[in-house]
């Protein structure tokens, strides 16, 4: 190899190049951002349209359907989902992976604009379009309280002083606050006084709005000066509002004569508590391109400064993603270091030469630092996945160096000089290690074609492993020969020892000789093992992604719709008290009146508690075990409880998601009820729910248009009057000290709190006459649907469930079996989505990638050997590895998931390496005239040590990962188990099976060639 000759001749140049790599790599490492997972943006956008006071079905027909039809034509749309709820339409558009979301959102906006003015209702709000972004999820969640401050005073201080300080921090995008009181000027109208003076709401609202105004009238000149003329009429105090003149009849009255004006608070919709104490909740979001760990560090530093300036303030951290990121990264890094040390120890035990061990040990850090350079230019950040790939590669980083140095060492043992041994030894195995490296790297090319979340998530792993192996190959062909030519010494004792076959080598030689005489016995044994392993596959189980124990979970609850905030608060307090009894719980931030998470829904019957646990080493139970204990402990009537673990990409939501599609809501509800009853006793299912929650109680006002028109009224006028009376209308804003507060006009609460008082509400006609609402409309109590769900312009209902103690594949097989027995009406069908759909898509893509990887491996080997036969011999190592994988996963109770299949693809590229080196050496010996069986035995004996060394360094390098040591190891442990178990089994059998299959395949080739060419078998056998 010319590159080896260059490195030996130009040793100083080689050393300088290595130092340059170390220098640039160190700079690159300092520039790599740190995060938990790769930067993944879900290819989707939400279109939210508010239409206040309108029911679900009207929202569906007037808004959701129209938007769905319009956006379905946009290029790259994969699916369109919509949720029509009271007053809000949410249309979620999912695009194919790889679509540029900036252009996609622009296309959506153009389509929505086309229908906004012509199709959508005029009084509906303009549709808002939001691109999905991982940064929308908060990275930190603080509970804030202060001794000596009321909650409204605390909110004002936090809003005015603290939040701006936090939002000024580099990398912070937004700080959201929940749980405070909102100041508001309330104008409470008295019904009897309004009737007495024949006044309506609209008159009052317009008067207040007209009085609270500043108007610029232009400029006037006086001498050489210009003066701006302004009419100043903004309210400066509440008395000015009270003294507004209202014309009535021939005179006028003050606003205070018909209303009570007070500085109050808006109706409470949410409240927060931290560890049982009333507080505010602050959720901190980072900017898209910011480093989570750096942003969190800056936030903590600013919080420390705030604590020093505000000693009465108390901050409780309920969630901090950076903690888990730092612990996970440290854990993966530690596993890589431990694996590397184990690999070096194995090298020393085999070589028993400190200089040889040092030479190879240098290859590892140089290869790793060189990898950082490639990662930097490929825009790959440091995360659990990429570092997991680096840790996977640690054991393999020395493989090439081991093969090269061991061969150089062998030449030195044969009496060659340092330089000659370095040149000959590296040249002899050069092509073999290039081929073995390419076969390992090439298996990652098909990852490019893997679709969905799996492809996006594990692209970093593929790139990192490929980069590290390429770096190690360059090091093995340059640095190792150079160092060997300079410092490798072989003592006389080592020379004498190398001339003798050790006990292990002698034992292997005898065993290999016997096995070649009983080849078919081994073939039958392998077939039996392969069939036995395949029989175990159904018992292993399947899941999409392994869950990670981040030490945090949320408890969301839902009470019957219409439950008051006071009752919801009582239930939340009861749940919090149960949670506080768990020793593992560190912090609880509860929010009453909100669904929690990224949900913006606020309703009095909803509530959420974010729970932060102590560190993993301070508790005996896992997060999932604690969650199960919480489920079994909380027993409250009429309560729907949902306990969810904090997850990474692809996580969140319920793992079981079954959709029933069909046009009629009543039939969907009936069939969904049947479906829930059919699956509710399946073992491992938890929190089974359907989308038909209890309907929102409604007091419907159906306006009689013919009667209303006689009085010169329309539906809009009547509806606005009712809304002003009950909910209130914001007339204008009250400015004080630079802040603005709403001035809300409404009836006094005690005069509109009963349904009978609604029917008695007076509506003013165009002639000024007052007509009771009961004369203009029919009023009745009913129940409207809470939400109407649609997918691809078709209605559906949804059944969701969590699982515990059982894998997703097993549960879904049982669910599918039971639901298949339900006879559905025409036009209705079940579909299985969520994690199960993601799992099927990913497994299908990965199976294609695995098949493609095997074909590519064969092509590389065929190119190396310039033969179509020898690669088949080597490919037999892959089924041998599969046997080990299945037994390994069965013994360790592992579950087949995306990481384990990626491990299998990686294994396919690794497991052939030893066979490549062995077959290559057999062919070299045969070209020199050695008889086939003798060449096989000689090659097996000579290559025993490098095969065992490379296999053991890889296995021990991956052992910490396979054992799942440390935080965040769950995402890479399946890969470690697959590679360690597969490589262990395959290496042992490779030493025997590959020689056997080589002899069988070449015998078959000899027979075929002899017949085709018409020559003797002896002549044909010489054609390698």
Steps between C-alpha positions, in 0.01 A plus 500: 500500500656829386346690791680271749831544317453877510429502875808286568731708282359839606452436872532868603240604240269225625547616860422860404184393316386307808568804722301718259210254527519515879508881499216551252299220663525668840371827352220315319398326824470832680268626224265199497165573665370274775147363509306190602395391153580607143326811372173361363215713377175314449377583147168646597314822558183598685237742372298641791184702444294644784129567457376598844172359629445250216437128564710207379282397207477855365878536533543176303267603216588869475876490559672160536360343183579808295861521617551123457384511137721798427828375653466141374626618160832634635806312374644234731198467732492156662183542705257758639346473847254740657344553840183705517420611851285772649626828356817358343604313187843336500618350172830312513675444166767228494759506221738236370837491676755715322255773396637850561259623766564868435376461143224263615362757745517765229297275267247437777465871567430567133228232490337623822508862380303398192204391713532736800298784349268310268416170674562528874250689721562875510490525880742208550856595595768479234659151487839476672762261360765349728790285388579212737830556673665295779590832665128551568544249781630668817849403610445617860203544728520705820249549778526854645366627832589791726454556872296806583354548151147427384470295185395805292791705633733209424364474146556871436860486625579184309334631185665842516845416637589131492363377168668782298831416670465133411391574143808717449724199561678385186319198357171546690206534261208545737396471864136403560328558832197321642306523822482872567214749526440744215409855606190640336261795538154348536188700415215298661170617359183483709216341308217690672671836445557424131131413458396812689699730270434286190871446433670209328854359513609635164423857605707469818792334319510764226485785753793360701697438182429850369605673822835319532695640210792725410488656153767697315352792307810609310742795538442877549759776469558782741788718399794283412376199695271213411272341757341158477131520583369199696165436658577310820215288632655179635376401844746582775298363792187297570297807597522625144340173390233526771415855393441425132177673399229285344216684320154368600175661394529874547789476749806299583631271768843385610635152417520439875120530514459178297822314575761424761853575379787331681863409454482120513633185337385301200317179574754244613555235232821332625698488822834344588660345805855389573530220755156591634562877527326755274746618235560600143628258239770615256570294187818594314537431128828522311565631153513240223876506441604550862687248712269363770777451757650847449160671515404312817831594664444867419144482635619342826765770536239773449265332749784501756543876444125553540503304826775727632304813402162365616573302819129440567460312171500122483573308178426126465630323191250240384658418166841563347587317180864602526554288814403181320698606191818560699459177697427301183793648308731439797371143527553424129846662511591298809383178332718584200805560721444182702449304179820644359698407813366145490604476136854618584527248786399219263767614254768488767392153615528371144813684389682497834709786356459843655628681192253323273218586739603867511515518120147365465366699796603824326276412206186531709514865621640622167218327310241646739635855471516462123134395512410829671637689199278305260200544735554875507504536122201262465303715748452211745466613862598316816200304624414162645461350153821635342709428809334158514632448148844607614480262796392222260805580290749505789554125496525499121742796488795277587399208276688628197797601714505154663504318166779723363717494812451127560619431145798735544574325830488161321752618242726630779473159666614343174820706523415795274634846587279780638449689174468193279258334742290818517492528120428134425263447790282800419501432125396135542179579691439845351236395249333271756448777757390746232239247386389417855467871583302568183267209577431648843458855369290397203228349722413851614430629149147348497414700814460791257194322358339431838186710525325659794623579847747209511690621195523856632593392851775247419663674205743655751593155631571368151712802411696487826584129471597543135717803579675322788577193287635706213720688747621172652585360155713803416674473839562127453661554159713800601570543870525130592765408238694818580504436875576130450799589283632723776423348840383138455750266664478122525708330769671163453252348744212625283672367188539157657139506622366599160672204333306262718130437484337580832254268671197685368636510145591130509160408640327707230714345226402147608131597532499666157665196341232271647215730404619505137472121501138518631374795303137395461457447873577868550265598216212308658580651842489853357166435329353366826622807691363735235155340502496499883587868514229593249247314715586735789435822304122520576577479872731803496242770430505826304492872576572822312757664727616402849378741764761708683484556874531880520371512857196710413137434421170682489164422654211645300140468609161570355179541699150507352463792260353799680670427834577824679855622552453476878414130480784442253735672743391267782569196282841637398591557866403141578716369214792716614474367855517143367806582289679666792479173693740337253856523630637519146310820417710818519283776350137532389364791300124471462288706263123497549288587197753400234571179313874548537784435257481690171122502521352847507161373609374655822188374667400472862456122481864442395817488707863397479787431738864490382700270726878504530662199671830479682803374305504138387772401745287629790198278430440128468203519266493609137277782380257254338470303827425820692244600236326164537492548877345847449230350275409240758504747793285785363136395529261793455143462366419642154867559428678410175868476585791498255856439619761560230878477508714779363647371175726603215430512126214281400397476860209661676138406455355153539680204335169335405300703249206345315285709267149410388404685182148570385253781424247490786600615850233291676609178328866584568418541868307171516771299325777666703323394819487142369869515409601626845297220663668244274857595592473626859603167658818459291793458735729800519256764372456807716284816477284389208307801369297591197464843344133524589540679827191620681338774291521864597174599678340770288214742552410550137328817383321438169394838365165516323606704199150595389411648840840667538472663158166659596686692769787589267740254666730235359676200654833684531350785704324260737810279536727799574260628767489159672879471483546848649263416784658168596865499395542873465645710222832683506403861424847653509825503702582689818856634498695553819875524555569379147288185534164432339212314663171395341181684589240224490128576490260235627196442718550457871578135563208439734262628231601253229613188685174305453354372173164663578676837514635441148150459355390823672784698345369811316598562138461857368329532163573758232217715639645493850243252634623233743396140414579200726719236337235232560273676245765492230648154542446146625734408785580140587762298685694257283839339469729575207800297384824618659713423194447371147808327360574460130784343304544537124155663482326215681364491855648261750496406865814412690579237761824548692670305777829480684685172557693360795704185534437382143638589159307699239512227234340239725226737617417619149477142371237426766313826431490431127378147561213614722392800295493286184205312657287817523260530207508861383237668281592575140728801470666447840844352561773477765854628441797455730717807529725685743811315616384175336480665159841665556641161603367327188628774267842504666534120511405479132756766404768341718432153354556649155817668629623167646444320170670779309791497746556126443501551122749787533724291728502223240585747224792645695639156578453381141702802387773428752536128424422544130280197552131426522551188711715599797260777616229231535726314739549809713129589493427186702621692805180712492255215580747386766477847653119490482501185712701677767282812480175311559640298790663810648177705487297210640737448793517874584121549458561763234231617259544549126495874430643750255839519682533119510435473123758773441735293713427203274585706189824613667578142600469383139787731410714401800456125509644439153830673582668203666388271219636744240844498660496119530380428145740758358794327669382155386498626143846653540637165622331310217648740244843412643426132427379379839245216483144608583444319832847587620443864399172504692657358815807724475292813438264416786791446737689812393192721506366358829666769710398805291146361463469451876661836573278702266187317614575538869597867472168570323299288744660643814489852354123462466446315826421815711238602244348152489477500881301825487714684754404861580231753414354496149655163415160357404519641146834332416490186719303291245769569239769394745319176589446410133862563398661338807283186493516464121874560475582271794311207350612569143870537589511163673329324212687700233823334608347167398206560270672735252785253436238224456283702264810615311595139436143405402448796269839461332436124457170582330671767290771251399239249379310766303815651344634155409179411316461837331862525381551128445803474725589278794402584856866535595548764229173674591595514870806709415275774358444704815 
